[in-house]
Amino acid sequence: MPAAFTFLDEVFREILAAEKIARNCQEAETIARRLFIGYQSGMRDRNLLIAMAKRMR
C-alpha cells in the first residue's frame, strides 16, 4: 500500500476509534472523503487532518 494511503488509513482509524464511529456508516464515509480532500490539497500534518475532520462533523 502506498505510504499516503497507509497514513490516511491510520488517521481514519484513529478518528473512528476516538469518536466511536462504525467504519461502515455514512459519517465514516464523510470523514474519509474529507481526509482525502485535505490530503490532496496539501495537508500532511496528522493533527491538523484530525482536527479538520472532527471540526466538520
Short mmCIF file of N, CA and C in Angstrom, two decimals:
data_model
loop_
_atom_site.label_atom_id
_atom_site.label_comp_id
_atom_site.label_asym_id
_atom_site.label_seq_id
_atom_site.Cartn_x
_atom_site.Cartn_y
_atom_site.Cartn_z
N MET A 1 0.86 -1.18 0.00
CA MET A 1 0.00 0.00 0.00
C MET A 1 0.91 1.24 0.00
N PRO A 2 0.66 2.18 -0.88
CA PRO A 2 1.48 3.40 -0.89
C PRO A 2 1.43 4.12 0.46
N ALA A 3 2.50 4.82 0.77
CA ALA A 3 2.62 5.48 2.07
C ALA A 3 1.47 6.45 2.36
N ALA A 4 1.01 7.16 1.35
CA ALA A 4 -0.08 8.12 1.56
C ALA A 4 -1.35 7.42 2.01
N PHE A 5 -1.67 6.29 1.39
CA PHE A 5 -2.88 5.56 1.77
C PHE A 5 -2.74 4.95 3.16
N THR A 6 -1.55 4.47 3.47
CA THR A 6 -1.31 3.93 4.81
C THR A 6 -1.50 5.02 5.86
N PHE A 7 -0.93 6.19 5.59
CA PHE A 7 -1.06 7.33 6.50
C PHE A 7 -2.53 7.71 6.69
N LEU A 8 -3.25 7.87 5.59
CA LEU A 8 -4.66 8.26 5.68
C LEU A 8 -5.50 7.20 6.39
N ASP A 9 -5.20 5.94 6.15
CA ASP A 9 -5.92 4.86 6.81
C ASP A 9 -5.69 4.90 8.32
N GLU A 10 -4.45 5.15 8.73
CA GLU A 10 -4.14 5.25 10.16
C GLU A 10 -4.89 6.41 10.81
N VAL A 11 -4.91 7.55 10.14
CA VAL A 11 -5.62 8.72 10.66
C VAL A 11 -7.12 8.43 10.72
N PHE A 12 -7.65 7.84 9.67
CA PHE A 12 -9.07 7.48 9.60
C PHE A 12 -9.45 6.56 10.75
N ARG A 13 -8.67 5.50 10.95
CA ARG A 13 -8.95 4.54 12.03
C ARG A 13 -8.85 5.20 13.40
N GLU A 14 -7.90 6.09 13.56
CA GLU A 14 -7.74 6.80 14.83
C GLU A 14 -8.97 7.65 15.14
N ILE A 15 -9.47 8.35 14.15
CA ILE A 15 -10.68 9.18 14.34
C ILE A 15 -11.87 8.30 14.67
N LEU A 16 -12.06 7.23 13.93
CA LEU A 16 -13.20 6.35 14.18
C LEU A 16 -13.16 5.77 15.59
N ALA A 17 -11.98 5.34 16.02
CA ALA A 17 -11.85 4.77 17.36
C ALA A 17 -12.12 5.82 18.43
N ALA A 18 -11.54 6.99 18.27
CA ALA A 18 -11.69 8.06 19.27
C ALA A 18 -13.13 8.54 19.37
N GLU A 19 -13.82 8.58 18.24
CA GLU A 19 -15.19 9.09 18.21
C GLU A 19 -16.24 7.98 18.29
N LYS A 20 -15.76 6.72 18.37
CA LYS A 20 -16.66 5.55 18.43
C LYS A 20 -17.66 5.53 17.27
N ILE A 21 -17.09 5.64 16.07
CA ILE A 21 -17.89 5.65 14.84
C ILE A 21 -17.67 4.33 14.11
N ALA A 22 -18.76 3.71 13.66
CA ALA A 22 -18.65 2.47 12.90
C ALA A 22 -18.01 2.76 11.55
N ARG A 23 -17.21 1.82 11.08
CA ARG A 23 -16.48 2.01 9.82
C ARG A 23 -17.40 2.02 8.60
N ASN A 24 -18.53 1.36 8.71
CA ASN A 24 -19.40 1.19 7.54
C ASN A 24 -20.67 2.06 7.63
N CYS A 25 -20.50 3.31 8.03
CA CYS A 25 -21.65 4.21 8.09
C CYS A 25 -21.38 5.46 7.27
N GLN A 26 -22.40 6.24 7.07
CA GLN A 26 -22.29 7.46 6.28
C GLN A 26 -21.31 8.46 6.89
N GLU A 27 -21.32 8.57 8.21
CA GLU A 27 -20.41 9.51 8.87
C GLU A 27 -18.95 9.13 8.62
N ALA A 28 -18.65 7.83 8.66
CA ALA A 28 -17.28 7.38 8.37
C ALA A 28 -16.89 7.68 6.93
N GLU A 29 -17.82 7.50 6.03
CA GLU A 29 -17.56 7.80 4.62
C GLU A 29 -17.27 9.30 4.43
N THR A 30 -18.02 10.12 5.13
CA THR A 30 -17.80 11.57 5.05
C THR A 30 -16.43 11.94 5.61
N ILE A 31 -16.04 11.34 6.72
CA ILE A 31 -14.73 11.60 7.31
C ILE A 31 -13.63 11.19 6.33
N ALA A 32 -13.77 10.01 5.74
CA ALA A 32 -12.77 9.53 4.78
C ALA A 32 -12.64 10.49 3.61
N ARG A 33 -13.75 10.96 3.11
CA ARG A 33 -13.74 11.89 1.98
C ARG A 33 -13.04 13.19 2.36
N ARG A 34 -13.33 13.70 3.55
CA ARG A 34 -12.70 14.94 4.00
C ARG A 34 -11.20 14.77 4.20
N LEU A 35 -10.79 13.64 4.75
CA LEU A 35 -9.36 13.38 4.92
C LEU A 35 -8.66 13.35 3.57
N PHE A 36 -9.26 12.67 2.61
CA PHE A 36 -8.67 12.55 1.28
C PHE A 36 -8.56 13.93 0.62
N ILE A 37 -9.61 14.71 0.71
CA ILE A 37 -9.59 16.05 0.12
C ILE A 37 -8.53 16.92 0.80
N GLY A 38 -8.47 16.85 2.13
CA GLY A 38 -7.45 17.61 2.85
C GLY A 38 -6.05 17.21 2.44
N TYR A 39 -5.83 15.92 2.30
CA TYR A 39 -4.51 15.43 1.90
C TYR A 39 -4.19 15.88 0.48
N GLN A 40 -5.15 15.78 -0.41
CA GLN A 40 -4.94 16.21 -1.80
C GLN A 40 -4.62 17.69 -1.89
N SER A 41 -5.17 18.48 -0.97
CA SER A 41 -4.93 19.92 -1.02
C SER A 41 -3.61 20.31 -0.34
N GLY A 42 -2.86 19.31 0.13
CA GLY A 42 -1.53 19.57 0.67
C GLY A 42 -1.39 19.43 2.17
N MET A 43 -2.46 19.13 2.86
CA MET A 43 -2.41 18.98 4.31
C MET A 43 -1.74 17.65 4.65
N ARG A 44 -0.61 17.69 5.35
CA ARG A 44 0.13 16.48 5.68
C ARG A 44 0.28 16.26 7.18
N ASP A 45 -0.09 17.25 7.97
CA ASP A 45 0.04 17.15 9.41
C ASP A 45 -1.11 16.32 9.98
N ARG A 46 -0.76 15.24 10.67
CA ARG A 46 -1.75 14.32 11.23
C ARG A 46 -2.74 15.06 12.14
N ASN A 47 -2.22 15.88 13.03
CA ASN A 47 -3.10 16.58 13.98
C ASN A 47 -4.04 17.56 13.28
N LEU A 48 -3.55 18.22 12.26
CA LEU A 48 -4.42 19.14 11.51
C LEU A 48 -5.52 18.38 10.77
N LEU A 49 -5.16 17.24 10.17
CA LEU A 49 -6.17 16.43 9.49
C LEU A 49 -7.25 15.96 10.46
N ILE A 50 -6.82 15.50 11.63
CA ILE A 50 -7.78 15.03 12.64
C ILE A 50 -8.68 16.18 13.08
N ALA A 51 -8.08 17.32 13.39
CA ALA A 51 -8.86 18.47 13.82
C ALA A 51 -9.85 18.91 12.75
N MET A 52 -9.40 18.92 11.50
CA MET A 52 -10.27 19.31 10.39
C MET A 52 -11.45 18.34 10.26
N ALA A 53 -11.19 17.05 10.35
CA ALA A 53 -12.25 16.05 10.21
C ALA A 53 -13.24 16.16 11.37
N LYS A 54 -12.75 16.38 12.58
CA LYS A 54 -13.63 16.49 13.74
C LYS A 54 -14.44 17.78 13.70
N ARG A 55 -13.81 18.86 13.26
CA ARG A 55 -14.49 20.16 13.21
C ARG A 55 -15.66 20.13 12.24
N MET A 56 -15.55 19.35 11.21
CA MET A 56 -16.57 19.33 10.16
C MET A 56 -17.69 18.34 10.47
N ARG A 57 -17.66 17.72 11.63
CA ARG A 57 -18.71 16.75 11.99
C ARG A 57 -20.01 17.43 12.29
#
